[in-house]
């Protein structure tokens, strides 16, 4: 590197090198005092600009030269030292003067796996699989435009690019799979079902019931019942009414198990299973159901189901049930083996009622007649009661349903 | 249409308002007979006379105290603080009196004045005469803050500022004084608190103010031709009220934001904009928000050093290249 006579003032054109502090051949270190100069205005000490060997001295002490004249040379060992300043300005912009004053933004981390908020959001909204998206950003990261391109290219398999949550009626399949996360209620239902099955030894018992008398009662109601009440009169309210009578005779089924005790309840607080579509199952309680008439029972069931589906019920509406009934019959199933609603000991499933040929005894002779027949199944906790008790209960239930004067009860 | 320089637009704007409303008066150091040290107020003294155009002693507190009193008692003063750095001398009057009077008197005492001042660096005036301090004003509740980048905006926003019933801090960037631009004939009035999209872009949005706007635009044009990056540029024009809607609209399109300001690194207006956008548009961002600012130093006097410090076209260009993938 050339050592030159510095500019010591705007109007100064030359300077005198007064003293060398290093000799030719000496090693010098950056900022070490190298020489002194004087002008008519000022004297100054000049440090070595680089480290190296003071290879040559051209201007001796006491000589006066022009500003800019070469005084000596330091060999730093780098090739092309002389071009150092011009080379720097031609180098890549990261070392250009414009960036000297501010510390540079330098990222040491690789962005390849990083998903920016914009990208995350798009992936979540459209339920995409990020491993399928080609990233063309820095370090190969997926940038927003990559996601948009992917969505565009896969328009058909992703169905419509809606931003809403997945519609249960229209599953979007990606790679043959549609992932539907459990709703909170579904999760709670699932957890309860597993727990119940691990706690109670379930035994299922079914009995066939002839609904002729119930049917007569149903036919006897006025034609504007549905319009008036807002719902149809099904078999369920009758069965529930009969259930109350049967439980009165077999109270051990209207109970809870707590540790090794059977807590038998005086009154029936009936939990009714309400299906919330794919969201799950809830069992709100109709209080003191034994005091209600069939019509009142019908109204209670309808209203509680409606409120449950609307989400208007409160936590206390689900507490205190002593027995549960679940109505699965609407679609004509034969029987169902329900899961006990802890800590109760029994649950009744009402299934489809359909016309079937049965044998009845007429004056000692067997005759085939057509009757509306449905199977009612009870699942009971075998810790609390045994098969004989349950069977006797079901027989009582059947008797009430088959023999009660339902028509007069409705009027 | 006429072509005026930024400095001519100042005088033009003041004249327009003083002609329109006899209550508008103008005071400051050397603004009258000398036409202003930056020659931004030439001709006003001749046109309106010594009653309405007053040369003051060298006392910023006197200038603003008088302007405040005049504003409180029915006039519409425009007061000049020669260098925006000097606002520090009279800051108590700005921050504690002017900014708060309407609020503290429940509207009984209003201060409808405009404080215009020469802001920013690039003129080799050194650390105490080159600061960009519009961010000081942004931080004080009760002040409106304006910083135009073109002659047309100077005239139009100055008119809007004079007509505004509240105190307005009007920052003219010194380095822009010689810039020419077209101004429509007739009355020129713009809207405070409205930003302008001066370049449409789809890859990244740059938000800039005052002298940084033309630099951002130049960088944007270069980025298009040299790197095929489509850069949108927003000229904020006002800091208070801040046109967040325009910023959001553009950033929602591009998902990338870079701010360019002449303020020093800490607590410049870019920090506020960055913070607002991070909070409101977090889920839209495809890269961290980057601020291009002057480093946190007193500005150097030396030519080369000042040019390095204040964000240049090259610096903006490189920042975009580095940040946008």
XYZ file of C-alpha atoms in Angstrom:
736
model
C 0.000 0.000 0.000
C 1.287 3.438 -0.935
C 1.798 5.962 1.854
C 0.868 9.358 0.509
C 1.233 12.928 1.723
C -2.117 13.734 3.312
C -4.244 16.845 2.741
C -3.850 18.917 5.859
C -6.118 21.833 5.140
C -8.165 23.094 2.270
C -5.659 25.584 1.088
C -2.528 23.552 1.781
C -0.853 22.225 -1.360
C 2.312 20.694 0.006
C 3.812 19.390 3.199
C 7.167 18.551 4.735
C 7.898 15.090 6.060
C 9.706 16.014 9.244
C 10.445 12.690 10.934
C 10.205 8.969 10.095
C 9.517 6.837 13.130
C 10.177 3.626 11.234
C 13.005 2.622 8.952
C 12.961 0.766 5.679
C 12.512 -2.932 6.328
C 10.810 -2.471 9.672
C 7.574 -4.229 10.514
C 4.722 -1.885 11.231
C 1.382 -2.468 12.862
C -1.837 -0.640 11.961
C -2.163 2.700 13.828
C 1.422 2.565 14.985
C 3.092 5.979 14.665
C 4.775 5.981 11.257
C 5.932 9.517 10.468
C 5.330 13.213 11.161
C 4.591 16.011 8.772
C 4.500 19.766 9.031
C 3.022 22.555 6.991
C 3.084 26.295 7.558
C -0.154 25.880 9.502
C 0.035 22.613 11.331
C 2.142 19.661 12.434
C 0.759 16.201 12.583
C 1.599 12.645 13.534
C 0.524 10.066 10.973
C -0.175 6.459 11.928
C 0.373 3.421 9.709
C -2.799 2.685 7.788
C -2.093 -1.060 7.514
C 0.130 -3.681 9.093
C 3.088 -5.130 7.210
C 6.626 -4.345 6.311
C 7.748 -0.794 5.498
C 9.185 -1.940 2.228
C 10.379 1.353 0.773
C 10.824 4.965 1.734
C 10.767 7.379 -1.191
C 10.758 10.703 0.611
C 13.331 11.308 3.290
C 12.909 13.324 6.453
C 13.132 17.012 5.805
C 11.860 16.816 2.228
C 8.883 18.881 1.091
C 6.500 17.351 -1.411
C 3.057 17.977 -2.911
C -0.068 16.746 -1.228
C -0.743 13.291 -2.614
C 2.867 12.400 -3.375
C 3.924 8.875 -2.526
C 6.135 8.876 0.572
C 6.742 5.137 0.944
C 5.195 1.720 0.637
C 4.038 -0.884 3.131
C 3.835 -4.470 1.975
C 0.955 -6.179 3.820
C 1.428 -9.476 2.082
C -1.877 -9.094 0.139
C -1.691 -9.087 -3.612
C -2.930 -5.925 -5.316
C -2.835 -3.789 -2.166
C -2.830 -0.684 -4.273
C -6.203 -1.473 -5.694
C -7.720 -2.190 -2.334
C -9.848 0.931 -2.089
C -11.264 0.731 -5.592
C -11.823 -2.987 -5.280
C -13.904 -2.517 -2.153
C -16.262 -0.182 -3.873
C -16.752 -2.642 -6.692
C -17.350 -5.531 -4.333
C -20.783 -6.862 -3.574
C -23.164 -4.302 -2.107
C -22.970 -5.801 1.353
C -19.674 -4.043 1.968
C -20.393 -0.888 0.014
C -20.186 2.442 1.874
C -23.935 2.654 2.114
C -24.019 -0.106 4.694
C -21.076 0.881 6.824
C -23.045 2.905 9.308
C -25.650 0.322 10.108
C -25.294 -3.218 11.276
C -26.518 -5.478 8.549
C -29.537 -7.678 8.664
C -27.960 -11.080 8.567
C -29.963 -14.143 9.260
C -28.094 -17.254 10.276
C -31.167 -19.435 10.386
C -32.453 -21.286 7.402
C -35.995 -20.380 6.485
C -36.674 -23.654 4.719
C -39.069 -25.002 7.358
C -40.470 -21.696 8.451
C -44.077 -20.994 7.609
C -44.959 -17.324 7.729
C -48.248 -16.201 9.267
C -49.735 -15.646 5.835
C -48.767 -19.148 4.753
C -49.981 -20.757 7.976
C -53.280 -19.056 7.651
C -53.856 -20.184 4.097
C -52.881 -23.733 4.986
C -55.241 -23.772 7.965
C -58.139 -22.154 6.144
C -57.982 -24.559 3.236
C -56.802 -27.586 5.206
C -53.778 -28.087 2.994
C -50.877 -30.406 3.483
C -47.726 -28.259 3.601
C -45.537 -31.216 2.671
C -47.196 -31.177 -0.717
C -46.478 -27.554 -1.488
C -43.352 -26.639 -3.407
C -41.408 -23.814 -1.767
C -39.586 -21.335 -3.973
C -38.723 -18.717 -1.356
C -35.437 -18.129 0.425
C -33.870 -21.427 1.545
C -36.680 -23.160 -0.231
C -39.352 -21.913 2.147
C -42.978 -21.960 1.153
C -44.055 -18.401 0.467
C -47.581 -17.104 0.097
C -47.448 -17.147 -3.687
C -46.358 -20.796 -3.609
C -49.474 -21.691 -1.622
C -51.689 -19.735 -3.972
C -50.129 -21.455 -6.961
C -50.602 -24.859 -5.351
C -54.235 -24.117 -4.605
C -54.767 -22.965 -8.142
C -53.153 -26.048 -9.641
C -55.144 -28.391 -7.390
C -58.443 -26.598 -7.679
C -60.399 -29.707 -8.549
C -59.187 -31.998 -5.819
C -59.579 -29.289 -3.216
C -63.177 -28.600 -4.276
C -64.168 -25.013 -3.849
C -61.637 -22.719 -2.206
C -63.961 -21.741 0.587
C -62.602 -20.033 3.649
C -65.168 -21.481 6.012
C -64.802 -24.491 8.243
C -65.461 -27.899 6.849
C -69.107 -28.738 6.204
C -69.972 -32.152 7.569
C -72.210 -32.775 4.605
C -69.434 -32.232 2.090
C -66.192 -33.830 3.236
C -63.155 -32.627 1.349
C -60.931 -35.573 0.539
C -57.242 -35.076 0.174
C -55.398 -38.268 -0.707
C -58.548 -40.233 -0.023
C -58.880 -38.900 3.506
C -61.065 -36.287 5.073
C -60.028 -35.215 8.541
C -62.906 -34.073 10.739
C -61.738 -32.953 14.163
C -63.986 -33.941 17.094
C -66.169 -31.119 18.353
C -66.035 -30.488 22.060
C -69.319 -32.273 22.615
C -68.192 -35.207 20.520
C -65.040 -35.428 22.618
C -67.012 -35.351 25.846
C -69.432 -37.965 24.528
C -66.588 -40.187 23.431
C -64.874 -39.931 26.755
C -68.062 -40.775 28.623
C -68.818 -43.779 26.471
C -65.423 -45.327 27.014
C -65.550 -44.662 30.721
C -69.029 -46.112 31.109
C -68.068 -49.315 29.407
C -65.049 -49.758 31.613
C -67.052 -49.137 34.792
C -70.260 -51.111 34.264
C -70.596 -54.721 33.244
C -73.333 -54.174 30.662
C -75.991 -56.838 30.102
C -78.505 -56.312 27.354
C -82.013 -57.702 27.478
C -84.742 -57.198 24.931
C -88.449 -57.834 24.800
C -90.956 -57.633 21.999
C -93.909 -55.328 22.623
C -97.253 -55.121 20.850
C -98.141 -51.472 20.281
C -101.751 -51.976 19.092
C -103.353 -50.145 21.973
C -100.840 -47.317 21.652
C -101.559 -47.119 17.962
C -105.295 -46.812 18.634
C -104.583 -43.939 20.949
C -102.347 -42.289 18.402
C -104.992 -42.565 15.766
C -107.582 -41.112 18.079
C -105.925 -37.754 18.427
C -107.245 -34.835 16.480
C -105.846 -34.172 13.020
C -104.499 -30.813 14.036
C -102.313 -32.199 16.858
C -99.090 -31.674 14.935
C -100.052 -28.209 13.910
C -101.078 -27.309 17.427
C -98.181 -28.865 19.247
C -95.500 -28.392 16.645
C -94.438 -32.044 16.615
C -95.882 -35.476 15.852
C -97.093 -37.845 18.569
C -94.702 -40.780 18.509
C -94.529 -43.983 20.543
C -91.966 -42.520 22.876
C -94.228 -40.547 25.269
C -96.329 -43.669 25.820
C -93.322 -45.805 26.458
C -91.988 -43.216 28.880
C -95.288 -43.150 30.750
C -95.238 -46.947 30.970
C -91.594 -46.769 32.037
C -92.520 -44.605 35.018
C -95.031 -47.245 36.123
C -92.522 -50.068 35.667
C -89.783 -48.248 37.564
C -92.197 -47.662 40.432
C -92.509 -51.411 40.723
C -88.821 -52.073 40.179
C -87.144 -49.161 41.973
C -83.655 -50.657 42.058
C -83.334 -49.722 38.412
C -84.030 -46.082 39.241
C -80.715 -45.668 41.027
C -77.052 -44.778 41.111
C -74.097 -46.870 42.156
C -71.733 -45.105 44.511
C -68.800 -47.180 45.679
C -70.456 -50.336 46.984
C -73.839 -48.774 47.566
C -76.945 -48.671 45.478
C -78.596 -45.268 45.906
C -82.252 -45.775 45.045
C -84.243 -42.644 44.179
C -87.868 -42.100 45.119
C -88.728 -40.093 42.022
C -87.801 -40.671 38.418
C -85.650 -37.940 36.853
C -85.583 -39.167 33.309
C -82.635 -38.402 31.057
C -83.590 -38.389 27.383
C -80.882 -38.936 24.818
C -80.838 -36.177 22.178
C -78.790 -36.569 19.044
C -76.993 -33.387 17.985
C -76.233 -34.617 14.526
C -72.586 -35.400 14.066
C -71.659 -33.257 17.038
C -72.497 -35.864 19.632
C -75.084 -37.019 22.124
C -76.452 -35.217 25.159
C -78.887 -36.422 27.823
C -80.909 -33.564 29.335
C -83.173 -34.459 32.260
C -86.975 -34.120 32.500
C -87.718 -33.613 36.203
C -90.440 -35.477 38.147
C -91.662 -37.148 35.019
C -94.019 -39.499 36.837
C -96.388 -36.636 37.517
C -96.717 -35.733 33.826
C -99.437 -36.924 31.493
C -98.644 -38.489 28.134
C -99.314 -35.200 26.401
C -97.167 -33.323 28.856
C -94.437 -35.884 28.435
C -94.643 -35.478 24.676
C -94.313 -31.724 25.030
C -91.382 -31.967 27.437
C -89.470 -34.330 25.210
C -90.001 -32.163 22.158
C -89.020 -28.961 23.905
C -85.966 -30.356 25.620
C -84.708 -31.817 22.358
C -85.217 -28.497 20.630
C -83.398 -26.559 23.360
C -80.574 -29.056 23.401
C -80.076 -28.724 19.685
C -80.124 -24.947 19.969
C -77.527 -25.072 22.697
C -79.801 -23.230 25.116
C -79.575 -25.693 27.988
C -77.494 -25.045 31.060
C -75.203 -27.520 32.878
C -77.776 -28.140 35.624
C -80.235 -29.333 32.968
C -78.039 -32.364 32.496
C -77.551 -33.240 36.132
C -79.440 -35.571 38.436
C -80.805 -38.126 35.981
C -81.766 -41.469 37.556
C -82.581 -43.452 34.399
C -82.082 -42.879 30.693
C -84.159 -43.583 27.623
C -82.821 -43.463 24.093
C -85.067 -43.491 21.078
C -83.477 -45.100 18.052
C -86.627 -46.274 16.359
C -87.199 -43.577 13.796
C -85.314 -45.438 11.128
C -86.702 -48.875 11.871
C -83.844 -50.551 13.664
C -84.611 -53.871 15.315
C -82.783 -53.316 18.587
C -79.905 -51.336 20.020
C -77.559 -52.118 22.905
C -77.214 -48.746 24.587
C -74.443 -47.547 26.889
C -75.312 -46.749 30.494
C -75.327 -43.082 31.510
C -73.042 -43.120 34.561
C -73.652 -43.361 37.467
C -77.085 -44.801 36.619
C -77.688 -48.523 36.376
C -80.105 -48.883 33.499
C -80.821 -47.447 30.062
C -83.720 -48.268 27.760
C -83.513 -48.314 23.992
C -86.710 -47.912 21.996
C -86.340 -49.130 18.446
C -88.504 -49.443 15.350
C -92.175 -50.418 15.514
C -93.307 -52.268 12.398
C -96.201 -54.436 11.344
C -95.341 -58.055 11.813
C -97.238 -61.334 11.722
C -97.584 -62.771 15.221
C -99.389 -65.713 16.724
C -102.229 -65.050 19.101
C -104.344 -67.537 20.923
C -108.038 -67.305 20.062
C -110.247 -69.672 21.982
C -107.477 -72.170 22.352
C -106.451 -71.907 18.698
C -103.344 -70.348 17.236
C -104.038 -67.545 14.802
C -101.676 -65.364 12.806
C -102.504 -61.705 13.028
C -100.711 -58.548 12.001
C -99.697 -56.270 14.834
C -97.344 -53.306 15.285
C -94.385 -54.864 17.084
C -91.303 -53.218 18.451
C -88.336 -54.472 20.483
C -87.447 -52.616 23.664
C -83.978 -53.313 24.995
C -82.593 -52.545 28.400
C -78.892 -52.430 29.184
C -78.352 -52.803 32.925
C -75.349 -52.727 35.216
C -74.882 -56.273 36.441
C -73.270 -54.984 39.649
C -76.618 -53.538 40.750
C -79.181 -56.050 39.555
C -79.432 -59.430 37.938
C -81.069 -60.802 34.823
C -84.216 -61.996 36.576
C -84.915 -58.570 38.027
C -84.369 -56.913 34.677
C -86.523 -59.470 32.892
C -89.348 -58.979 35.375
C -89.049 -55.234 34.863
C -89.270 -55.578 31.111
C -92.279 -57.870 31.450
C -94.018 -55.232 33.597
C -93.168 -52.550 31.042
C -94.560 -54.678 28.223
C -97.748 -55.346 30.150
C -98.386 -51.673 30.756
C -97.763 -50.708 27.142
C -99.891 -53.551 25.764
C -102.811 -53.297 28.169
C -103.221 -49.738 29.298
C -106.193 -47.728 28.110
C -104.053 -45.172 26.314
C -106.871 -43.568 24.416
C -108.674 -42.402 27.530
C -105.394 -41.167 28.969
C -104.991 -38.837 26.054
C -108.438 -37.319 26.045
C -51.114 23.854 -14.584
C -47.972 25.596 -13.449
C -44.604 24.164 -12.604
C -43.295 25.356 -9.257
C -40.519 24.283 -6.965
C -41.326 22.895 -3.531
C -40.122 26.138 -1.923
C -42.234 28.266 -4.281
C -45.225 26.127 -3.423
C -44.816 27.096 0.237
C -45.165 30.790 -0.533
C -47.944 30.008 -2.987
C -49.868 28.054 -0.388
C -49.486 30.684 2.293
C -50.539 33.366 -0.166
C -53.610 31.406 -1.211
C -54.772 31.164 2.393
C -53.899 34.708 3.336
C -55.859 35.959 0.346
C -58.826 33.804 1.251
C -59.008 34.632 4.951
C -57.938 37.986 6.440
C -57.428 36.305 9.796
C -54.479 34.304 8.507
C -51.226 35.876 9.616
C -47.638 34.759 9.221
C -44.662 35.168 11.538
C -41.132 33.839 11.906
C -37.432 34.663 11.696
C -36.439 36.396 8.451
C -39.609 35.214 6.745
C -40.749 38.672 5.673
C -38.294 41.107 4.214
C -35.706 38.414 3.468
C -38.207 35.954 2.049
C -37.020 33.221 4.416
C -33.558 31.711 4.839
C -34.562 28.977 2.428
C -36.319 31.480 0.191
C -39.563 29.641 0.789
C -41.622 32.703 1.647
C -40.538 35.196 -1.001
C -43.063 37.876 -1.919
C -45.432 37.511 1.021
C -44.207 40.598 2.807
C -44.705 42.685 -0.322
C -48.137 41.267 -0.938
C -49.573 41.403 2.583
C -47.552 44.018 4.431
C -45.844 44.167 7.834
C -49.020 43.727 9.897
C -49.819 40.321 8.569
C -46.294 39.149 7.738
C -44.020 39.682 10.745
C -40.311 39.186 11.173
C -39.666 38.147 14.737
C -36.699 38.266 17.075
C -34.608 35.121 17.365
C -36.800 33.483 19.988
C -38.745 30.369 19.169
C -40.630 30.680 22.438
C -41.685 34.191 21.504
C -42.764 33.090 18.042
C -44.912 30.248 19.274
C -46.132 32.044 22.353
C -47.348 34.906 20.163
C -48.817 32.534 17.610
C -50.622 30.605 20.293
C -52.047 33.726 21.859
C -53.160 34.965 18.446
C -54.793 31.634 17.664
C -56.557 31.502 20.984
C -58.030 34.943 20.411
C -59.370 34.577 16.896
C -56.546 34.716 14.362
C -55.251 31.886 12.161
C -51.497 32.175 12.492
C -48.844 30.376 10.500
C -45.659 30.347 12.527
C -42.294 29.349 11.138
C -39.660 27.590 13.190
C -36.659 27.987 10.954
C -35.036 24.608 11.570
C -37.165 21.823 12.994
C -34.333 21.085 15.418
C -35.241 24.338 17.174
C -38.638 22.965 18.134
C -36.847 21.630 21.164
C -36.400 25.195 22.398
C -40.130 25.926 22.356
C -41.351 22.387 22.887
C -43.147 23.165 26.118
C -45.410 25.582 24.291
C -46.108 22.977 21.589
C -46.517 19.908 23.748
C -48.002 21.282 26.911
C -49.964 24.303 25.797
C -50.844 24.202 22.117
C -51.503 20.464 21.953
C -53.630 20.339 25.078
C -55.635 23.534 25.262
C -58.721 22.361 23.437
C -58.937 19.247 25.532
C -58.221 20.857 28.856
C -60.740 23.653 28.322
C -63.397 21.354 26.879
C -63.266 23.228 23.602
C -63.529 26.698 25.037
C -59.999 27.601 24.007
C -58.890 26.422 20.578
C -55.560 26.792 18.848
C -56.102 26.771 15.083
C -52.520 27.425 14.087
C -49.968 25.916 11.742
C -46.317 25.560 12.688
C -44.254 25.106 9.560
C -40.613 24.193 9.775
C -37.659 23.075 7.649
C -36.975 19.445 8.518
C -34.376 16.845 7.680
C -30.843 16.501 6.397
C -28.906 16.231 3.173
C -27.842 19.896 3.203
C -24.633 19.448 5.206
C -25.921 21.555 8.067
C -24.629 19.210 10.749
C -26.202 17.363 13.647
C -28.139 20.281 15.187
C -29.621 21.566 11.933
C -30.437 18.373 10.025
C -32.730 16.319 12.199
C -36.026 14.844 11.067
C -38.295 15.347 14.051
C -41.761 14.719 12.738
C -41.796 11.685 15.038
C -41.486 13.987 18.063
C -44.786 15.560 17.055
C -46.441 12.233 16.245
C -45.995 11.223 19.858
C -47.876 14.170 21.386
C -51.636 13.683 21.522
C -53.417 16.766 20.248
C -51.185 17.590 17.292
C -51.723 16.848 13.628
C -48.557 16.077 11.692
C -48.052 16.613 7.970
C -44.984 16.058 5.748
C -45.518 16.601 2.014
C -43.204 15.239 -0.659
C -44.278 17.207 -3.735
C -44.952 20.890 -4.519
C -48.592 20.098 -5.121
C -48.917 18.454 -1.734
C -47.065 21.357 -0.107
C -49.633 23.842 -1.350
C -52.675 21.628 -0.907
C -51.775 20.283 2.517
C -50.693 23.681 3.779
C -54.093 25.008 2.768
C -55.780 22.114 4.537
C -53.617 22.703 7.596
C -54.527 26.384 7.778
C -58.217 25.570 7.502
C -57.998 22.858 10.137
C -59.362 23.993 13.499
C -56.596 22.212 15.376
C -52.838 22.772 15.631
C -50.968 21.277 12.694
C -47.215 20.630 12.548
C -46.151 21.123 8.940
C -42.763 19.602 8.119
C -41.079 20.766 4.913
C -38.084 18.644 3.988
C -35.105 20.935 3.266
C -33.636 18.614 0.663
C -36.868 18.836 -1.323
C -36.958 22.632 -1.608
C -35.493 22.724 -5.143
C -37.696 19.900 -6.474
C -40.058 20.934 -9.256
C -43.591 19.735 -9.666
C -46.877 20.580 -11.286
C -49.529 22.474 -9.409
C -53.029 22.913 -10.791
C -54.327 26.401 -11.398
C -56.878 27.861 -9.093
C -57.508 26.842 -5.533
C -55.433 23.910 -4.398
C -56.557 21.957 -1.366
C -55.721 18.443 -0.271
C -56.967 16.315 2.599
C -55.100 15.824 5.849
C -54.759 12.232 6.984
C -54.930 10.690 3.504
C -51.982 8.795 2.090
C -51.326 8.455 -1.612
C -50.387 5.297 -3.497
C -47.732 6.647 -5.832
C -46.689 3.307 -7.275
C -48.815 0.200 -7.593
C -47.071 -3.052 -6.733
C -47.866 -6.659 -6.015
C -44.738 -8.093 -4.387
C -43.937 -5.669 -1.600
C -45.284 -2.403 -0.194
C -42.970 0.452 0.747
C -44.370 3.132 3.017
C -42.337 6.347 2.884
C -42.577 9.988 3.906
C -41.303 13.298 2.560
C -37.797 13.115 1.063
C -37.835 9.329 1.239
C -40.760 9.127 -1.184
C -38.903 10.038 -4.382
C -36.052 7.750 -3.305
C -38.447 4.883 -2.724
C -40.022 5.492 -6.106
C -36.642 5.483 -7.813
C -35.724 2.262 -6.033
C -39.076 0.757 -7.026
C -38.523 1.546 -10.682
C -35.044 0.063 -10.564
C -36.300 -3.051 -8.795
C -38.847 -3.597 -11.522
C -36.360 -3.377 -14.351
C -33.363 -4.967 -12.662
C -34.902 -7.603 -10.420
C -38.468 -8.010 -11.672
C -39.864 -7.234 -8.254
C -43.150 -5.344 -8.312
C -42.880 -2.693 -5.600
C -45.771 -0.544 -4.456
C -45.004 2.802 -2.806
C -47.266 4.711 -0.440
C -46.589 8.385 0.296
C -47.980 8.728 3.804
C -48.232 12.553 3.621
C -49.661 12.744 7.150
C -48.512 10.963 10.276
C -51.441 12.209 12.313
C -54.087 11.360 11.314
C -52.460 8.186 10.019
C -54.081 6.623 6.958
C -53.998 3.058 8.192
C -56.696 1.939 5.765
C -54.553 2.625 2.735
C -51.604 0.867 4.347
C -53.707 -2.168 5.223
C -55.220 -2.346 1.770
C -51.833 -2.386 0.092
C -50.180 -4.753 2.556
C -53.077 -7.178 2.300
C -52.293 -7.351 -1.392
C -48.552 -7.850 -1.098
C -48.158 -9.422 2.372
C -44.835 -7.588 2.683
C -44.062 -4.198 4.239
C -40.930 -2.084 4.311
C -40.948 1.409 5.804
C -38.447 4.093 4.762
C -37.871 7.091 7.026
C -35.336 9.765 7.740
C -35.890 9.449 11.510
C -33.139 7.859 13.565
C -33.528 4.152 14.292
C -35.318 4.273 17.641
C -38.927 5.365 17.788
C -39.130 6.808 14.315
C -42.560 6.817 12.697
C -41.652 3.548 10.960
C -41.703 1.770 14.311
C -45.270 2.872 14.893
C -46.475 1.829 11.445
C -44.651 -1.481 11.726
C -46.238 -2.128 15.108
C -49.736 -1.291 13.934
C -49.453 -3.517 10.876
C -47.963 -6.388 12.912
C -50.893 -6.227 15.237
C -53.651 -5.858 12.681
C -52.311 -7.831 9.747
C -50.151 -10.459 11.474
C -51.877 -13.314 9.661
C -51.341 -11.608 6.301
C -47.576 -11.219 6.522
C -45.261 -13.345 4.431
C -42.074 -11.780 5.854
C -41.096 -9.727 8.913
C -41.697 -5.981 8.570
C -38.425 -4.188 7.830
C -37.659 -0.566 8.661
C -35.121 1.413 6.661
C -33.989 4.277 8.850
C -31.101 6.612 9.548
C -28.851 4.981 12.133
C -29.247 6.096 15.717
C -26.569 8.767 15.572
C -26.344 12.522 15.406
C -26.084 13.297 11.711
C -22.586 13.937 10.399
C -21.603 17.151 8.662
C -19.207 15.514 6.218
C -20.770 15.018 2.791
C -19.953 11.368 2.365
C -20.907 10.453 5.911
C -24.237 12.236 5.752
C -24.971 10.480 2.469
C -24.199 7.143 4.042
C -26.408 7.838 7.044
C -29.587 9.027 5.404
C -31.306 6.168 3.507
C -30.310 6.350 -0.133
C -31.926 4.888 -3.216
C -29.242 2.206 -3.190
C -29.937 1.348 0.435
C -33.657 0.983 -0.250
C -32.903 -1.072 -3.344
C -30.605 -3.422 -1.454
C -32.995 -3.772 1.466
C -35.805 -4.875 -0.817
C -33.535 -7.311 -2.646
C -32.355 -8.780 0.641
C -35.748 -9.062 2.254
C -38.059 -10.122 -0.522
C -37.759 -13.700 -1.637
